[in-house]
Amino acid sequence: MIKNHKMKKFSFYKKGITNKKPTLEMDVSHAINIIRSEKYKSDIERIRNSSDAHVRSVIKMNLDYFTFSGRFKTRLTESLIEHSGIICLDFDDIDTEAYFSYICEQPFTLACFRSPGGNGLKVLVKIQPNLHRQSFLALGQFFETASLIVDQSGKDIPRACFVSYDPEAYLNLDSELFIFDASNQQISKTNVSCEQVIEREAKREAGSHEFERLKNLKRVLFCIEQIEESKIDITDNDYEDRLMVGFSLSTLGEDARELYHRAVQYNDAYDEKDADTKFNDAIKNAKFKTPAKFFALCKNHGIKISLPKTISEAKAEADYSEIIGNEADTKDYLTFGIWENSGSYWSLDMKGKKVNISNFNMRILYHVETSEEEAFRLIEIKNIYSHKEVVKMNTDDFVSVASFKKVVARKGNFIFKGGEADLCRLQDKLQREERPTKLVKQMGWHKRGQFFAFANGIFDTNINQFIPIDEYGIVEHYLIDTNGSKQPQNFFIPALSKIYADKEDMFSNYKKFIYLTPQINFETWAKQYARVYNKQGHFGIVFYIMAIFSDIIFRDIGKRFPLLFVYGKRGTGKGTLIASLMRMFGDGQDQIMLGGASTVVGFMRKLSQFVNGLVWMDEYKNNLLAKVIESLKNIFDRIGYERGKKDNTFNTESTPIHSACIVSGQEMPTIENAFFTRCILVSLKETNFTESQRDEFRKLQALEAKGLSGITVQLLRYRELFEKQFKTIFEAEQKKLIKAVNNNEVDDRLFMNYAALIATAELIATQEVLPFDLAVFKEEVKQNLLNQFSVLKGSDDASKFWDVVECLFNHHKLEEDRHFVLKDGYLFIRVQDIYHDYAKMLQERRDPNMLDKATLEKYLESDDKVFVARVRKYFGGKRSWCFQFKYAALGIDLIRNESAYNLKAKYAEMGVVYEEEDLLEEKTNLFF
């Protein structure tokens, strides 16, 4: 015997035996700790305390389980990743107390615990991985000497072992390795060699396989007789299905050759010689292990796949029918142990008498799986007095009779008189008829279903039709499989469901994302939008179209997508420009206030709630926290927020980003070049609006009031066009833009951002009328790029300086006549006197690009749009050198006066238009 044998991890599976995909991996110590804990205590005690075999089976089949012998991709022998070096032995129907100590005393026993039913033991032993079957047989023979018979199913490597509850579970990590050769001493006592044991077991297994093969041949023949009677082509003239029938029936050997011919004879492409060839290939290249695919095709075509009842089964059915009195109800009882009659449920007691177990009947409307761990069902429940309710029932409430009774009783006169067994039978009956429903977690584009999801329904692009939700938030629809066939599939959109009618704060973001029947077309809206917002509106229109196809554009320009940054002082109309775009997706989402209480996790979560939509982030400032700026940069690469998963896998989960983003603020994003180059910059400067402009704005508002989200789904018909042509057009336009700008210093990201704008406009212009000339728009894009680059190159530092000056003045750290003078349209300022405060503010903003005084002065002098001269002037108690600038061209506000008359006079002196209070108030109400 060998100690310290290194064991590997094995797979653990959640959601019952029907789930064959592992949830996580663990070692034996972790597994035994789970069994010792009370995690599964309630389920295990329900199994051990129930006298009904059906109840025990239903509960057990839904338990989580291990495959102690290895790690698997799926629980199939051929999907084994690695053997763990452990074998699990199962001893059923034994005196567990008598044998527990005996088994634990064996030097090779790694672990031992009581089975879920309580009448058996599970034993883990370290073995040589390459000798799994031989070790199983040898261990079986060893324990036979103690009258312990091992369950033969344990010889399979992917054998499942359900969780259990045993606080006294035994574990010995230092147990010895069971060596197959060493077991011969035990085997020799019975005068039977290990080879003979293996040969005998192999013969027994072969006999079992032959029995199963002959049984399946009878079932196939039974199905084919129905096929021939109705002349049904179960392949629907599909080539792949015809091959699948061949592979399925080839698992039954040569005896199935003639049956294959008969099964596919009604396929239009059937040819006897060709069919023989295909069957030969199927036998040679075995793809399946059972004929299950054949039976599935038959079932889909209404063919019975179960063999007729035996005489004893028919006699039992006749006996029950005499008691129950209805053939259909009898079949339900034989199938489920329960039946429905006169609006309630019935069963038979131990004496064979009919027993009423409820005063209602039920129908599962939808089964909604919200995550891997959670699900609920919407159930319509109606009592014998015709009172009807809809119940939202969580899975935990549906498997516990106490919880089930409480849930239904809350809805009124609904009484369940049955026990655990009856609830399991009812669950079995109802769940066989339920239709799966997928939770729609994100609004917007759904690639799998080819639809655009709104809070009030889905717009199916295959049929170009909006399908509304019902009162429960369900859309009965379908998915198209890989063969192009429609498969029934419901979708649950919870935001406007009556289930959550009393919870107004829930799904607040989703509720505004609604479909409104279009009253106008894209051309009409775009023309009006451009009339109101001019050149900046052109950029807004094209960016909105980019958002609708953002997944395609993100993919085709190198897994990146630019942000739109709308910059302007208060009163320039930037808020309404963006709000109008938000109305293209319903009622318009509220903006996220970056300067407020919103966290990085919060705004990243909102970005993940929409696919190919728009999210607006307002109140950008250059002194935002570094992690906020970093997260804004990550939006460009669609890198979401990551966090550790709350389980034992130590994996991380990320919040995906699938939407376009607009950022706005009164400060230009010059804090970090890496963020600045990830943006398309739209600058608004005009603060005075004519009555004609206001009239056009009111017309746009009238269009928005009618609903514009219908225009968005109209544009979805061009998705295939973008799929096929966007990348080619983008690459061509990017080359043209680079050539037109002819400046190697321009950042590649800027070329990419603006080329994406041009490519989008160029492509949509082939299908829709744009409110601008394409050549003019390309020139606007080029000039915007150059302006943004000039800010980036050097004037950004000058702009940053003037932003700081204005900020210092507003915080009373700069004073007129002390630090600067305003005279006859000029600003006189001593940079040397305020440099310390400038540097301190940039440090507080954590700006890494602070300039030294000499460089700053050089940049200020080089800006010939505003710089006049260096002059000597007296103010602040001294006469010394200062800088002279054109005040109006600076775009800052350093004018203050308590007298409105004097204030107006100073504005006039400095060449700045003075705004009357009533005009300012009207403009503020109009644009904010």
GROMACS .gro file of N, CA, C and O in nm, residues 122-163:
model
  168
  122LYS      N    1  -2.175   0.549   0.122
  122LYS     CA    2  -2.091   0.586   0.008
  122LYS      C    3  -1.947   0.580   0.057
  122LYS      O    4  -1.914   0.638   0.161
  123VAL      N    5  -1.863   0.511  -0.019
  123VAL     CA    6  -1.725   0.490   0.023
  123VAL      C    7  -1.631   0.540  -0.087
  123VAL      O    8  -1.646   0.502  -0.205
  124LEU      N    9  -1.536   0.625  -0.051
  124LEU     CA   10  -1.437   0.676  -0.146
  124LEU      C   11  -1.303   0.610  -0.118
  124LEU      O   12  -1.260   0.598  -0.004
  125VAL      N   13  -1.236   0.568  -0.227
  125VAL     CA   14  -1.107   0.499  -0.216
  125VAL      C   15  -1.011   0.558  -0.318
  125VAL      O   16  -1.050   0.586  -0.432
  126LYS      N   17  -0.883   0.575  -0.277
  126LYS     CA   18  -0.781   0.619  -0.371
  126LYS      C   19  -0.740   0.500  -0.458
  126LYS      O   20  -0.709   0.392  -0.406
  127ILE      N   21  -0.736   0.521  -0.590
  127ILE     CA   22  -0.699   0.413  -0.681
  127ILE      C   23  -0.603   0.464  -0.789
  127ILE      O   24  -0.578   0.584  -0.800
  128GLN      N   25  -0.552   0.368  -0.868
  128GLN     CA   26  -0.471   0.404  -0.984
  128GLN      C   27  -0.567   0.443  -1.097
  128GLN      O   28  -0.648   0.361  -1.139
  129PRO      N   29  -0.560   0.568  -1.149
  129PRO     CA   30  -0.658   0.614  -1.247
  129PRO      C   31  -0.671   0.527  -1.371
  129PRO      O   32  -0.781   0.510  -1.426
  130ASN      N   33  -0.561   0.466  -1.415
  130ASN     CA   34  -0.566   0.384  -1.537
  130ASN      C   35  -0.623   0.245  -1.512
  130ASN      O   36  -0.636   0.165  -1.605
  131LEU      N   37  -0.655   0.215  -1.385
  131LEU     CA   38  -0.710   0.083  -1.352
  131LEU      C   39  -0.843   0.098  -1.278
  131LEU      O   40  -0.869   0.029  -1.180
  132HIS      N   41  -0.926   0.188  -1.328
  132HIS     CA   42  -1.054   0.218  -1.261
  132HIS      C   43  -1.142   0.094  -1.252
  132HIS      O   44  -1.186   0.054  -1.144
  133ARG      N   45  -1.171   0.030  -1.368
  133ARG     CA   46  -1.262  -0.084  -1.368
  133ARG      C   47  -1.206  -0.202  -1.292
  133ARG      O   48  -1.276  -0.270  -1.216
  134GLN      N   49  -1.076  -0.228  -1.312
  134GLN     CA   50  -1.014  -0.341  -1.240
  134GLN      C   51  -1.019  -0.319  -1.089
  134GLN      O   52  -1.045  -0.413  -1.012
  135SER      N   53  -0.994  -0.193  -1.048
  135SER     CA   54  -0.998  -0.163  -0.904
  135SER      C   55  -1.139  -0.179  -0.850
  135SER      O   56  -1.159  -0.230  -0.738
  136PHE      N   57  -1.239  -0.141  -0.929
  136PHE     CA   58  -1.378  -0.155  -0.886
  136PHE      C   59  -1.412  -0.303  -0.862
  136PHE      O   60  -1.472  -0.337  -0.759
  137LEU      N   61  -1.373  -0.387  -0.956
  137LEU     CA   62  -1.404  -0.530  -0.943
  137LEU      C   63  -1.332  -0.593  -0.824
  137LEU      O   64  -1.389  -0.672  -0.749
  138ALA      N   65  -1.205  -0.554  -0.807
  138ALA     CA   66  -1.127  -0.610  -0.697
  138ALA      C   67  -1.181  -0.564  -0.561
  138ALA      O   68  -1.191  -0.643  -0.467
  139LEU      N   69  -1.218  -0.436  -0.552
  139LEU     CA   70  -1.276  -0.387  -0.427
  139LEU      C   71  -1.410  -0.453  -0.399
  139LEU      O   72  -1.443  -0.484  -0.283
  140GLY      N   73  -1.488  -0.474  -0.504
  140GLY     CA   74  -1.616  -0.543  -0.487
  140GLY      C   75  -1.597  -0.682  -0.429
  140GLY      O   76  -1.671  -0.725  -0.341
  141GLN      N   77  -1.496  -0.752  -0.481
  141GLN     CA   78  -1.470  -0.887  -0.432
  141GLN      C   79  -1.419  -0.885  -0.287
  141GLN      O   80  -1.453  -0.971  -0.206
  142PHE      N   81  -1.338  -0.780  -0.255
  142PHE     CA   82  -1.287  -0.768  -0.120
  142PHE      C   83  -1.402  -0.755  -0.019
  142PHE      O   84  -1.407  -0.822   0.083
  143PHE      N   85  -1.498  -0.665  -0.049
  143PHE     CA   86  -1.606  -0.641   0.045
  143PHE      C   87  -1.709  -0.753   0.047
  143PHE      O   88  -1.786  -0.763   0.142
  144GLU      N   89  -1.712  -0.838  -0.057
  144GLU     CA   90  -1.804  -0.952  -0.056
  144GLU      C   91  -1.773  -1.046   0.060
  144GLU      O   92  -1.861  -1.115   0.112
  145THR      N   93  -1.646  -1.048   0.103
  145THR     CA   94  -1.608  -1.136   0.215
  145THR      C   95  -1.675  -1.093   0.345
  145THR      O   96  -1.683  -1.171   0.440
  146ALA      N   97  -1.722  -0.964   0.348
  146ALA     CA   98  -1.792  -0.914   0.466
  146ALA      C   99  -1.942  -0.903   0.438
  146ALA      O  100  -2.013  -0.830   0.510
  147SER      N  101  -1.987  -0.972   0.332
  147SER     CA  102  -2.130  -0.973   0.293
  147SER      C  103  -2.179  -0.834   0.252
  147SER      O  104  -2.295  -0.800   0.269
  148LEU      N  105  -2.088  -0.755   0.198
  148LEU     CA  106  -2.124  -0.624   0.144
  148LEU      C  107  -2.120  -0.632  -0.008
  148LEU      O  108  -2.016  -0.661  -0.067
  149ILE      N  109  -2.235  -0.607  -0.071
  149ILE     CA  110  -2.244  -0.615  -0.217
  149ILE      C  111  -2.245  -0.473  -0.273
  149ILE      O  112  -2.336  -0.394  -0.243
  150VAL      N  113  -2.146  -0.441  -0.356
  150VAL     CA  114  -2.135  -0.307  -0.412
  150VAL      C  115  -2.231  -0.292  -0.530
  150VAL      O  116  -2.250  -0.385  -0.609
  151ASP      N  117  -2.292  -0.174  -0.542
  151ASP     CA  118  -2.380  -0.142  -0.656
  151ASP      C  119  -2.294  -0.138  -0.782
  151ASP      O  120  -2.196  -0.063  -0.790
  152GLN      N  121  -2.332  -0.216  -0.884
  152GLN     CA  122  -2.251  -0.230  -1.003
  152GLN      C  123  -2.241  -0.103  -1.088
  152GLN      O  124  -2.152  -0.090  -1.171
  153SER      N  125  -2.332  -0.009  -1.068
  153SER     CA  126  -2.329   0.114  -1.148
  153SER      C  127  -2.204   0.198  -1.119
  153SER      O  128  -2.166   0.282  -1.199
  154GLY      N  129  -2.140   0.173  -1.005
  154GLY     CA  130  -2.024   0.252  -0.967
  154GLY      C  131  -1.902   0.229  -1.052
  154GLY      O  132  -1.804   0.302  -1.042
  155LYS      N  133  -1.905   0.128  -1.137
  155LYS     CA  134  -1.787   0.100  -1.219
  155LYS      C  135  -1.766   0.204  -1.327
  155LYS      O  136  -1.659   0.218  -1.385
  156ASP      N  137  -1.871   0.285  -1.359
  156ASP     CA  138  -1.860   0.387  -1.462
  156ASP      C  139  -1.791   0.511  -1.407
  156ASP      O  140  -1.826   0.561  -1.300
  157ILE      N  141  -1.694   0.563  -1.481
  157ILE     CA  142  -1.618   0.679  -1.434
  157ILE      C  143  -1.708   0.800  -1.411
  157ILE      O  144  -1.692   0.870  -1.312
  158PRO      N  145  -1.805   0.830  -1.503
  158PRO     CA  146  -1.890   0.948  -1.479
  158PRO      C  147  -2.006   0.925  -1.383
  158PRO      O  148  -2.100   1.002  -1.380
  159ARG      N  149  -2.001   0.817  -1.304
  159ARG     CA  150  -2.108   0.785  -1.212
  159ARG      C  151  -2.134   0.902  -1.117
  159ARG      O  152  -2.043   0.957  -1.055
  160ALA      N  153  -2.261   0.943  -1.105
  160ALA     CA  154  -2.299   1.054  -1.018
  160ALA      C  155  -2.319   1.006  -0.875
  160ALA      O  156  -2.367   0.895  -0.851
  161CYS      N  157  -2.284   1.091  -0.782
  161CYS     CA  158  -2.308   1.064  -0.641
  161CYS      C  159  -2.374   1.188  -0.581
  161CYS      O  160  -2.315   1.296  -0.578
  162PHE      N  161  -2.499   1.174  -0.536
  162PHE     CA  162  -2.574   1.287  -0.483
  162PHE      C  163  -2.515   1.336  -0.351
  162PHE      O  164  -2.455   1.259  -0.275
  163VAL      N  165  -2.537   1.464  -0.324
  163VAL     CA  166  -2.498   1.519  -0.195
  163VAL      C  167  -2.580   1.450  -0.086
  163VAL      O  168  -2.685   1.391  -0.113
   0.00000   0.00000   0.00000
